[in-house]
Short mmCIF file of C-alpha atoms and ligand atoms in Angstrom, two decimals:
data_model
loop_
_atom_site.label_atom_id
_atom_site.label_comp_id
_atom_site.label_asym_id
_atom_site.label_seq_id
_atom_site.Cartn_x
_atom_site.Cartn_y
_atom_site.Cartn_z
CA MET A 1 2.12 -169.53 -2.85
CA ASN A 2 -0.27 -169.30 -4.75
CA ALA A 3 -1.71 -171.44 -8.18
CA PRO A 4 0.80 -170.33 -11.01
CA LEU A 5 -0.01 -167.37 -13.13
CA ASP A 6 0.21 -167.05 -17.10
CA THR A 7 3.30 -165.86 -17.42
CA LYS A 8 3.04 -165.65 -21.39
CA HIS A 9 0.23 -163.13 -20.92
CA ILE A 10 1.51 -160.67 -18.32
CA GLN A 11 4.86 -161.13 -20.55
CA GLU A 12 3.22 -159.65 -23.56
CA MET A 13 1.13 -156.94 -21.87
CA ASP A 14 5.04 -155.91 -20.45
CA SER A 15 6.85 -155.58 -23.58
CA ALA A 16 4.08 -154.12 -25.47
CA HIS A 17 3.38 -151.06 -22.94
CA PHE A 18 5.81 -151.14 -20.12
CA LEU A 19 9.22 -148.73 -20.51
CA HIS A 20 10.82 -150.44 -17.71
CA PRO A 21 14.18 -148.03 -15.93
CA PHE A 22 17.49 -148.66 -16.58
CA THR A 23 16.72 -151.13 -19.63
CA ASP A 24 17.35 -152.39 -23.16
CA PHE A 25 13.68 -151.82 -23.98
CA LYS A 26 14.65 -154.34 -27.21
CA ASP A 27 17.03 -156.56 -25.46
CA LEU A 28 13.66 -156.99 -22.63
CA ASN A 29 11.27 -157.57 -25.18
CA SER A 30 12.67 -160.31 -26.94
CA ARG A 31 13.41 -162.83 -23.96
CA GLY A 32 10.02 -161.15 -21.68
CA ALA A 33 10.67 -160.06 -17.95
CA ARG A 34 10.72 -162.10 -15.05
CA VAL A 35 7.48 -161.99 -13.12
CA ILE A 36 7.48 -161.63 -9.63
CA ALA A 37 4.50 -162.43 -8.37
CA GLU A 38 5.04 -163.01 -4.19
CA ALA A 39 7.23 -162.23 -1.51
CA ARG A 40 7.43 -163.64 1.83
CA ASP A 41 10.17 -163.29 4.28
CA ILE A 42 13.22 -163.61 2.63
CA TYR A 43 11.89 -165.11 -0.10
CA VAL A 44 10.23 -164.09 -3.27
CA TRP A 45 8.62 -166.56 -5.48
CA ASP A 46 7.92 -165.77 -9.43
CA SER A 47 4.50 -166.51 -12.06
CA ASP A 48 6.16 -169.97 -12.51
CA GLY A 49 6.18 -170.68 -8.24
CA LYS A 50 9.93 -170.55 -8.52
CA ARG A 51 11.32 -169.69 -5.14
CA MET A 52 14.26 -167.14 -4.66
CA LEU A 53 16.32 -166.04 -1.62
CA ASP A 54 16.50 -161.96 -1.95
CA ALA A 55 19.58 -161.81 -1.20
CA MET A 56 19.11 -157.94 -2.14
CA SER A 57 16.16 -156.40 -0.18
CA GLY A 58 14.51 -155.62 -2.89
CA LEU A 59 16.64 -152.80 -4.31
CA TRP A 60 18.14 -151.95 -0.93
CA CYS A 61 15.17 -151.17 0.58
CA VAL A 62 13.20 -154.42 2.43
CA ASN A 63 14.53 -154.31 5.78
CA VAL A 64 12.11 -155.44 7.79
CA GLY A 65 11.58 -158.36 5.29
CA TYR A 66 8.47 -159.00 3.22
CA GLY A 67 4.66 -160.09 4.26
CA ARG A 68 4.38 -157.44 7.54
CA LYS A 69 0.99 -157.52 8.47
CA GLU A 70 1.14 -154.39 10.24
CA LEU A 71 2.65 -152.17 7.47
CA ALA A 72 -0.01 -152.81 5.16
CA ASP A 73 -2.34 -152.50 8.36
CA ALA A 74 -0.87 -148.75 8.76
CA ALA A 75 -1.77 -148.17 5.78
CA HIS A 76 -5.68 -149.40 5.24
CA ALA A 77 -6.07 -147.41 8.67
CA GLN A 78 -4.26 -144.28 7.08
CA MET A 79 -6.08 -144.12 3.91
CA LEU A 80 -9.63 -144.56 5.36
CA LYS A 81 -8.74 -142.13 7.57
CA LEU A 82 -6.45 -139.30 5.83
CA PRO A 83 -5.72 -140.45 2.21
CA TYR A 84 -3.89 -137.69 1.48
CA TYR A 85 -3.86 -133.50 2.33
CA ASN A 86 -0.59 -131.57 1.18
CA SER A 87 2.02 -130.26 3.36
CA PHE A 88 1.96 -126.43 1.60
CA PHE A 89 -0.62 -123.32 2.85
CA GLN A 90 0.49 -123.85 6.40
CA THR A 91 -1.16 -127.12 6.81
CA THR A 92 0.50 -130.07 8.30
CA ASN A 93 -0.83 -133.81 9.04
CA VAL A 94 -0.66 -136.16 12.35
CA PRO A 95 2.10 -139.31 10.62
CA ALA A 96 4.22 -136.33 9.54
CA ALA A 97 4.58 -134.34 12.35
CA THR A 98 4.43 -137.54 14.13
CA LEU A 99 7.40 -138.93 11.63
CA ALA A 100 9.47 -135.45 11.70
CA ALA A 101 9.94 -135.94 15.43
CA LYS A 102 10.59 -139.64 15.56
CA LEU A 103 13.20 -138.81 12.75
CA ALA A 104 14.69 -135.75 15.06
CA SER A 105 15.07 -138.38 17.76
CA LEU A 106 16.93 -140.90 16.03
CA ALA A 107 19.34 -139.32 14.21
CA PRO A 108 22.66 -138.73 16.74
CA THR A 109 23.97 -135.86 17.83
CA VAL A 110 27.29 -135.61 16.65
CA GLY A 111 30.39 -132.90 18.36
CA ASP A 112 28.06 -129.61 17.22
CA ARG A 113 25.87 -131.03 14.31
CA SER A 114 21.98 -131.81 15.57
CA PHE A 115 19.34 -132.81 13.26
CA GLU A 116 15.46 -131.25 14.01
CA HIS A 117 14.16 -131.26 11.01
CA VAL A 118 12.86 -132.98 8.22
CA PHE A 119 12.79 -132.06 4.35
CA TYR A 120 10.10 -134.49 2.85
CA SER A 121 10.11 -136.51 -1.07
CA SER A 122 8.88 -139.53 -2.46
CA SER A 123 12.41 -140.81 -3.45
CA GLY A 124 16.21 -140.61 -2.88
CA SER A 125 16.42 -138.52 -6.86
CA GLU A 126 14.01 -135.86 -5.65
CA SER A 127 15.86 -136.00 -2.29
CA ASN A 128 19.12 -135.28 -3.84
CA ASP A 129 17.18 -132.30 -5.91
CA SER A 130 15.89 -130.51 -2.90
CA ASN A 131 19.41 -130.55 -1.43
CA VAL A 132 20.97 -129.09 -4.37
CA ARG A 133 18.29 -126.20 -3.93
CA MET A 134 18.84 -126.39 0.28
CA VAL A 135 23.00 -125.89 -0.19
CA ARG A 136 22.50 -123.22 -3.16
CA ARG A 137 19.63 -121.58 -0.83
CA TYR A 138 22.03 -121.64 2.26
CA TRP A 139 24.59 -120.06 0.57
CA ASP A 140 22.98 -117.30 -1.01
CA LEU A 141 21.17 -116.29 2.51
CA LEU A 142 24.82 -115.90 3.78
CA GLY A 143 25.65 -113.24 0.95
CA GLN A 144 28.03 -116.22 -1.35
CA PRO A 145 25.97 -116.51 -4.12
CA GLU A 146 29.47 -117.39 -5.52
CA ARG A 147 29.78 -120.96 -3.62
CA LYS A 148 27.86 -122.84 -6.48
CA VAL A 149 29.84 -126.48 -6.86
CA ILE A 150 29.19 -129.51 -5.41
CA ILE A 151 31.31 -132.78 -5.29
CA GLY A 152 30.72 -135.84 -5.97
CA ARG A 153 32.65 -139.08 -6.47
CA VAL A 154 33.20 -141.54 -9.62
CA ASN A 155 30.51 -144.39 -9.27
CA GLY A 156 28.66 -142.26 -7.04
CA TYR A 157 25.43 -143.05 -6.97
CA HIS A 158 22.69 -140.08 -6.42
CA GLY A 159 19.54 -140.61 -8.10
CA SER A 160 18.13 -140.38 -12.03
CA THR A 161 16.60 -136.89 -11.93
CA MET A 162 19.03 -134.21 -13.41
CA ALA A 163 20.34 -133.81 -10.21
CA GLY A 164 20.52 -136.85 -9.17
CA ALA A 165 22.00 -138.23 -12.12
CA SER A 166 24.66 -135.06 -12.32
CA LEU A 167 25.83 -136.08 -8.44
CA GLY A 168 26.30 -139.28 -9.17
CA GLY A 169 29.65 -140.37 -10.63
CA MET A 170 28.10 -142.85 -13.66
CA SER A 171 29.53 -142.51 -16.80
CA GLY A 172 26.66 -144.06 -18.32
CA MET A 173 24.44 -141.80 -17.36
CA HIS A 174 26.44 -139.04 -17.93
CA ALA A 175 26.71 -140.02 -21.59
CA GLN A 176 22.55 -139.71 -22.15
CA GLY A 177 21.12 -136.14 -21.57
CA ASP A 178 24.42 -133.69 -21.26
CA LEU A 179 24.93 -134.30 -17.43
CA PRO A 180 26.15 -132.75 -15.46
CA ILE A 181 23.99 -130.40 -15.07
CA PRO A 182 26.45 -127.33 -14.74
CA ASN A 183 28.16 -126.46 -11.52
CA ILE A 184 28.99 -130.33 -10.40
CA THR A 185 31.88 -132.14 -10.54
CA HIS A 186 33.88 -135.42 -9.64
CA ILE A 187 36.67 -136.78 -7.32
CA GLU A 188 37.39 -140.58 -7.55
CA GLN A 189 36.18 -142.94 -5.28
CA PRO A 190 38.36 -144.06 -2.34
CA TYR A 191 38.20 -148.16 -4.14
CA PHE A 192 40.95 -149.74 -2.51
CA PHE A 193 41.15 -153.24 -4.25
CA GLU A 194 41.55 -151.01 -7.24
CA LYS A 195 43.22 -147.72 -6.49
CA GLY A 196 45.24 -148.94 -3.81
CA LEU A 197 49.17 -148.74 -4.92
CA PRO A 198 51.11 -151.71 -4.26
CA LEU A 199 52.87 -152.01 -0.54
CA GLU A 200 50.02 -149.24 0.68
CA SER A 201 48.03 -149.68 3.46
CA SER A 202 44.04 -149.36 3.29
CA ASP A 203 44.51 -146.30 6.19
CA ALA A 204 47.15 -144.64 3.94
CA PHE A 205 45.23 -144.59 0.55
CA GLY A 206 42.14 -143.43 3.27
CA ILE A 207 44.09 -140.52 3.70
CA ARG A 208 45.53 -140.12 0.24
CA ALA A 209 42.08 -140.56 -1.10
CA ALA A 210 40.32 -137.86 0.75
CA GLY A 211 42.87 -135.79 -0.64
CA TRP A 212 41.56 -136.04 -3.70
CA LEU A 213 38.97 -133.65 -2.40
CA GLU A 214 41.16 -130.53 -1.13
CA ALA A 215 42.81 -131.64 -4.21
CA LYS A 216 39.89 -130.57 -6.68
CA ILE A 217 38.72 -127.76 -3.59
CA LEU A 218 41.92 -126.01 -4.72
CA GLU A 219 41.30 -126.57 -8.02
CA ILE A 220 38.38 -124.77 -8.55
CA GLY A 221 39.02 -122.17 -5.42
CA ALA A 222 37.32 -122.74 -2.21
CA HIS A 223 35.39 -120.05 -2.71
CA LYS A 224 33.25 -121.55 -5.44
CA VAL A 225 32.66 -124.97 -3.85
CA ALA A 226 29.35 -125.32 -2.07
CA ALA A 227 28.57 -128.90 -0.76
CA PHE A 228 30.67 -132.41 -0.82
CA ILE A 229 28.14 -135.25 -1.26
CA GLY A 230 28.58 -139.04 -0.59
CA GLU A 231 27.59 -142.45 0.59
CA PRO A 232 28.91 -143.45 3.87
CA VAL A 233 29.67 -146.96 1.37
CA GLN A 234 28.24 -146.50 -1.98
CA GLY A 235 25.70 -148.97 -3.02
CA ALA A 236 25.34 -149.15 -6.80
CA GLY A 237 28.84 -148.45 -7.87
CA GLY A 238 29.42 -152.25 -5.81
CA VAL A 239 29.38 -152.18 -1.61
CA ILE A 240 32.80 -149.81 -2.42
CA ILE A 241 34.07 -149.74 1.38
CA PRO A 242 36.32 -147.14 2.08
CA PRO A 243 39.47 -147.18 4.98
CA ALA A 244 38.43 -146.37 8.01
CA THR A 245 40.14 -143.15 8.02
CA TYR A 246 38.76 -142.00 4.51
CA TRP A 247 35.44 -139.67 6.42
CA PRO A 248 37.65 -138.62 9.13
CA GLU A 249 39.93 -136.73 6.47
CA ILE A 250 37.03 -135.91 4.43
CA GLN A 251 35.04 -134.06 7.29
CA ARG A 252 38.73 -132.48 8.56
CA ILE A 253 39.55 -131.07 4.78
CA VAL A 254 35.28 -129.97 4.80
CA ASP A 255 35.77 -128.43 7.87
CA LYS A 256 39.32 -126.64 6.90
CA TYR A 257 37.32 -125.02 3.79
CA GLY A 258 33.99 -123.90 5.54
CA ILE A 259 31.73 -126.54 2.90
CA LEU A 260 28.82 -128.67 3.92
CA LEU A 261 28.97 -132.37 3.90
CA ILE A 262 25.93 -134.41 2.32
CA SER A 263 25.55 -137.91 3.47
CA ASP A 264 23.31 -140.15 0.84
CA GLU A 265 22.31 -142.51 3.02
CA VAL A 266 19.40 -143.84 0.79
CA ILE A 267 20.75 -147.32 1.43
CA CYS A 268 22.95 -147.17 4.32
CA ALA A 269 20.63 -145.33 6.86
CA PHE A 270 18.05 -147.45 8.92
CA GLY A 271 19.99 -150.29 10.26
CA ARG A 272 21.87 -151.44 7.07
CA LEU A 273 25.25 -150.72 8.96
CA GLY A 274 23.90 -151.39 12.13
CA HIS A 275 23.09 -147.56 13.20
CA TRP A 276 20.13 -145.78 12.66
CA PHE A 277 21.95 -143.64 10.19
CA ALA A 278 26.13 -144.04 8.90
CA TYR A 279 27.64 -140.81 9.64
CA GLU A 280 27.60 -141.84 13.56
CA LYS A 281 29.19 -145.32 12.32
CA PHE A 282 31.93 -143.15 10.38
CA GLY A 283 32.53 -140.46 13.04
CA TYR A 284 31.84 -137.69 10.63
CA ARG A 285 29.37 -134.97 10.84
CA PRO A 286 27.12 -134.09 7.92
CA ASP A 287 25.15 -131.15 7.51
CA LEU A 288 22.20 -132.96 5.28
CA VAL A 289 21.78 -136.74 5.23
CA THR A 290 19.28 -138.11 2.29
CA PHE A 291 17.33 -140.82 3.10
CA ALA A 292 14.49 -142.94 1.15
CA LYS A 293 14.07 -147.08 0.56
CA ALA A 294 14.16 -148.60 3.70
CA ILE A 295 12.74 -145.99 5.96
CA THR A 296 9.17 -147.43 4.39
CA SER A 297 10.87 -150.65 4.35
CA GLY A 298 10.34 -150.20 0.55
CA TYR A 299 6.49 -150.88 1.14
CA ILE A 300 4.92 -147.65 -0.20
CA PRO A 301 7.46 -144.57 -1.79
CA LEU A 302 8.66 -142.00 0.56
CA GLY A 303 12.09 -139.76 1.37
CA GLY A 304 13.64 -136.76 2.65
CA VAL A 305 16.75 -134.68 4.21
CA MET A 306 17.22 -134.90 7.44
CA VAL A 307 18.46 -130.83 7.59
CA GLY A 308 20.94 -130.38 10.45
CA ASN A 309 21.04 -127.37 12.70
CA ARG A 310 23.79 -125.13 10.70
CA VAL A 311 21.56 -125.27 7.48
CA ALA A 312 18.26 -125.59 9.17
CA LYS A 313 18.66 -122.05 11.45
CA VAL A 314 20.05 -120.28 8.42
CA LEU A 315 16.78 -121.42 6.14
CA ILE A 316 14.59 -120.62 8.99
CA GLU A 317 15.89 -117.41 10.98
CA ARG A 318 16.90 -116.02 7.42
CA GLY A 319 15.34 -117.51 4.32
CA GLY A 320 11.69 -116.16 4.21
CA GLU A 321 9.85 -118.82 1.72
CA PHE A 322 11.70 -121.57 0.83
CA ASN A 323 10.62 -122.40 -2.75
CA HIS A 324 10.34 -125.87 -3.20
CA GLY A 325 8.61 -128.84 -2.77
CA TYR A 326 6.30 -131.75 -3.72
CA THR A 327 2.76 -132.45 -3.67
CA TYR A 328 3.51 -135.38 -1.91
CA SER A 329 5.94 -133.97 0.82
CA GLY A 330 4.36 -135.27 3.69
CA HIS A 331 2.13 -137.56 2.30
CA PRO A 332 0.06 -139.25 5.77
CA VAL A 333 -0.05 -142.92 3.95
CA ALA A 334 4.04 -143.03 3.84
CA CYS A 335 4.80 -141.58 6.64
CA ALA A 336 1.88 -144.09 8.90
CA VAL A 337 3.58 -146.92 7.39
CA ALA A 338 6.86 -145.59 8.02
CA LEU A 339 6.12 -145.04 11.48
CA ALA A 340 4.88 -148.51 11.89
CA ASN A 341 8.10 -149.62 10.44
CA LEU A 342 10.71 -148.20 12.67
CA GLU A 343 8.23 -149.08 15.30
CA ILE A 344 9.10 -153.55 14.09
CA MET A 345 12.99 -152.67 13.84
CA GLU A 346 12.87 -150.59 17.32
CA ARG A 347 10.87 -153.76 19.07
CA GLU A 348 12.72 -156.05 16.98
CA ASN A 349 15.92 -154.85 17.84
CA LEU A 350 16.76 -155.35 14.22
CA VAL A 351 19.60 -152.27 14.47
CA GLY A 352 21.38 -153.39 16.94
CA ARG A 353 21.05 -157.26 15.81
CA VAL A 354 22.84 -155.80 13.26
CA ARG A 355 25.89 -154.30 14.93
CA ASP A 356 26.09 -157.03 17.55
CA ASP A 357 25.13 -160.16 15.97
CA VAL A 358 24.19 -161.13 12.63
CA GLY A 359 26.61 -158.34 10.88
CA PRO A 360 29.23 -159.75 13.02
CA TYR A 361 28.43 -163.30 11.71
CA LEU A 362 27.66 -162.07 7.74
CA ALA A 363 31.50 -160.77 8.19
CA GLN A 364 32.96 -164.13 9.29
CA LYS A 365 31.09 -166.14 6.79
CA PHE A 366 31.19 -163.77 3.94
CA ALA A 367 34.89 -163.96 4.66
CA GLU A 368 35.59 -167.55 4.05
CA LEU A 369 33.57 -167.08 0.73
CA GLY A 370 37.46 -165.03 0.09
CA ALA A 371 39.13 -168.37 0.16
CA HIS A 372 37.11 -169.51 -3.72
CA PRO A 373 39.94 -169.97 -6.30
CA LEU A 374 37.12 -167.10 -8.24
CA VAL A 375 37.28 -164.49 -5.64
CA GLY A 376 40.07 -162.06 -5.54
CA VAL A 377 38.53 -160.28 -2.48
CA ALA A 378 35.38 -160.60 -0.71
CA GLU A 379 34.03 -157.72 1.78
CA THR A 380 30.95 -156.92 4.00
CA CYS A 381 30.02 -153.68 6.57
CA GLY A 382 26.70 -154.16 8.42
CA LEU A 383 24.87 -156.08 6.50
CA MET A 384 26.20 -154.63 2.60
CA ALA A 385 28.32 -156.85 1.53
CA GLY A 386 30.56 -157.44 -1.61
CA LEU A 387 33.40 -159.79 -3.37
CA VAL A 388 35.22 -159.78 -6.83
CA LEU A 389 35.33 -162.72 -9.81
CA VAL A 390 39.26 -162.60 -10.81
CA LYS A 391 41.14 -164.04 -13.20
CA ASP A 392 44.08 -164.61 -11.16
CA LYS A 393 43.72 -165.24 -7.53
CA ALA A 394 47.23 -164.62 -7.14
CA THR A 395 47.82 -161.52 -8.70
CA LYS A 396 44.40 -160.10 -8.81
CA ALA A 397 44.10 -159.30 -12.11
CA PRO A 398 40.71 -158.76 -13.62
CA PHE A 399 38.94 -160.63 -16.55
CA PRO A 400 38.29 -158.73 -19.66
CA SER A 401 34.86 -157.26 -19.22
CA GLU A 402 34.28 -158.08 -22.40
CA LEU A 403 33.43 -161.45 -20.83
CA GLU A 404 31.29 -159.99 -18.85
CA VAL A 405 32.32 -162.80 -16.30
CA GLY A 406 29.20 -160.95 -13.56
CA MET A 407 26.58 -161.23 -15.76
CA ARG A 408 27.67 -165.01 -15.56
CA CYS A 409 27.41 -165.64 -12.25
CA ARG A 410 24.25 -163.58 -12.05
CA ALA A 411 22.78 -165.85 -14.56
CA HIS A 412 23.65 -168.37 -12.69
CA CYS A 413 22.19 -167.12 -9.16
CA PHE A 414 18.61 -166.82 -10.76
CA ALA A 415 18.63 -170.32 -11.77
CA ASN A 416 19.41 -171.28 -8.31
CA GLY A 417 17.19 -169.18 -6.62
CA LEU A 418 19.39 -166.48 -5.58
CA ILE A 419 19.06 -162.57 -6.28
CA MET A 420 22.20 -161.30 -6.38
CA ARG A 421 23.59 -158.18 -8.33
CA ALA A 422 26.30 -157.95 -10.42
CA VAL A 423 28.06 -154.51 -11.12
CA GLY A 424 30.73 -155.20 -13.43
CA ASP A 425 32.50 -158.36 -11.91
CA ARG A 426 31.27 -157.39 -8.43
CA MET A 427 28.83 -159.55 -7.23
CA ILE A 428 27.15 -157.56 -4.24
CA ILE A 429 24.13 -158.56 -1.66
CA ALA A 430 22.68 -156.44 0.80
CA PRO A 431 20.16 -158.87 2.90
CA PRO A 432 17.15 -158.32 4.61
CA LEU A 433 17.84 -157.34 8.57
CA THR A 434 15.62 -159.71 9.42
CA ILE A 435 17.75 -162.36 7.92
CA THR A 436 18.83 -165.97 10.32
CA HIS A 437 22.27 -167.63 10.75
CA ALA A 438 20.43 -170.21 9.52
CA GLN A 439 19.33 -168.27 6.28
CA VAL A 440 22.77 -166.53 6.06
CA ASP A 441 23.93 -170.06 5.88
CA GLU A 442 22.04 -171.06 2.56
CA LEU A 443 23.24 -167.38 1.00
CA ILE A 444 26.99 -168.92 1.61
CA GLY A 445 25.76 -172.13 0.16
CA LEU A 446 24.30 -171.13 -2.52
CA ILE A 447 26.91 -168.16 -3.27
CA HIS A 448 29.71 -170.94 -2.99
CA ARG A 449 27.61 -172.94 -6.17
CA VAL A 450 27.01 -170.27 -8.18
CA LEU A 451 30.71 -169.59 -8.04
CA ASP A 452 31.77 -172.96 -8.55
CA LEU A 453 29.56 -172.51 -11.81
CA THR A 454 30.95 -169.57 -12.96
CA LEU A 455 34.44 -170.53 -12.52
CA ALA A 456 33.51 -173.96 -14.53
CA ASP A 457 32.03 -172.27 -17.47
CA ALA A 458 35.39 -169.91 -17.13
CA GLN A 459 37.27 -173.45 -17.14
CA ALA A 460 35.40 -174.63 -20.16
CA ALA A 461 35.72 -171.38 -22.12
CA GLY A 462 40.12 -171.24 -21.53
CA TRP A 463 39.67 -167.92 -19.55
CA ARG A 464 40.89 -169.65 -16.78
CA ASP A 465 42.73 -172.75 -15.06
N1 PXG B 501 21.21 -141.83 -3.46
C1 PXG B 501 21.29 -143.76 -3.10
C2 PXG B 501 22.64 -143.67 -2.09
C3 PXG B 501 21.13 -144.63 -3.70
O1 PXG B 501 20.93 -145.92 -3.73
C4 PXG B 501 19.11 -143.07 -4.75
C5 PXG B 501 19.70 -141.94 -4.52
C6 PXG B 501 17.90 -142.71 -5.68
O2 PXG B 501 16.77 -143.35 -5.09
P1 PXG B 501 15.18 -143.34 -5.84
O3 PXG B 501 14.74 -143.69 -4.51
O4 PXG B 501 15.19 -141.77 -6.55
O5 PXG B 501 15.82 -144.51 -6.95
C7 PXG B 501 19.63 -144.54 -4.80
C8 PXG B 501 18.79 -145.23 -5.15
C9 PXG B 501 21.17 -150.10 -7.97
C10 PXG B 501 20.34 -149.11 -8.17
O6 PXG B 501 21.73 -150.65 -9.43
C11 PXG B 501 20.38 -147.88 -6.59
C12 PXG B 501 19.30 -147.62 -6.25
C13 PXG B 501 18.19 -147.03 -7.52
C14 PXG B 501 18.06 -148.12 -8.67
C15 PXG B 501 19.21 -149.00 -8.81
O7 PXG B 501 22.21 -150.54 -7.06
N2 PXG B 501 19.76 -146.38 -5.59
#
């Protein structure tokens, strides 16, 4: 870490001029933003030189860890050779074409679904806007323009553009800006801890939760439903891991009604769950797969959609010109960084490591946190994990939400050199895939400490025995 920076000066410029995403501006200005200055491996340093273990991989994206010179070198070399050119007007560039072929080779074929094509964007939100455009175009071209409705899920997250926020099921986002846009609706999420019935098994719950899709399709009329969109495991919603029965049943239902299936893998792809793409893990066959974030490990923005053969065939053979695209679709520097990033992942076997080694190790260690008196449930999937802070361990009764126990726990995390997210009272992590066993031990030790501190707070305030 270099010499500490002038934190106050940076905060003053920030407060005066930078409107941050998902932020209460006035509240932030009253305290000043935390300035992250440097990062290496799985750690970040703030401008005062304080080190923190980044158990969120930035924002679910730095899968190969910080400080990879190879990625900087790839960007540098590509910037000197061809920093930008568009891919409109019958033009391409070497990294964009090479990456498209590479992604097609990585996306597994499941049943009759294969992925030979990629549509590029620069983010997850844009990619989901592209999905809406492609889904609607697909049904128009097939002579079924009345198939317009896309069904998402409550507490799903699909981005922050008008279409992305509409597809997602975040009530706070819908409350601002007249969302969702027309022809997007939602079903409940498959969250067993909250929605499971007494004595119901998680497998039975998974079937019941998938059944909400069928009920919604019948309510709307199947001939009006275009697609269903879901995250394999909900990320921003709090690492909601569906029961094993859920996705196969969703697949059965979308097949029954001929509806397109969109797998939003902006968080779950590229090794996060121990597979290149997460639909393989859960055994379903999507038609469109959204990606972003870890394709470049977040070193530079890049997103896109893997377009399955069912949709691609119609768009290519019958479509004529598709009137949609972005200035940065197939950006050569972003694609060059993505190629270098995938090369690192392959060389270091990061995907296999999550599946066979560090994923199971984290699962074992994280499960031990389930014994803590404050924890109602602790669960992992690959290198995503979540635990719930509860008022009563025996009944799993929650704390009143106005106590903001999760936020208190998060404050202890920062104070103790740990970056962990709070989604309500669900504390979640998604560390870099490079995390070692010793670093998992360090992480679990830190979580233990912040749980103890949060419990002590709750006891002192009289909220807990
Ligand atoms: N889909 C999914 C599944 C995501 O997780 C997006 C789409 C949108 O991607 P862009 O690149 O447009 O941000 C995301 C993004 C959080 C949080 O609080 C999560 C995301 C973004 C911001 C905050 O966990 N995920």
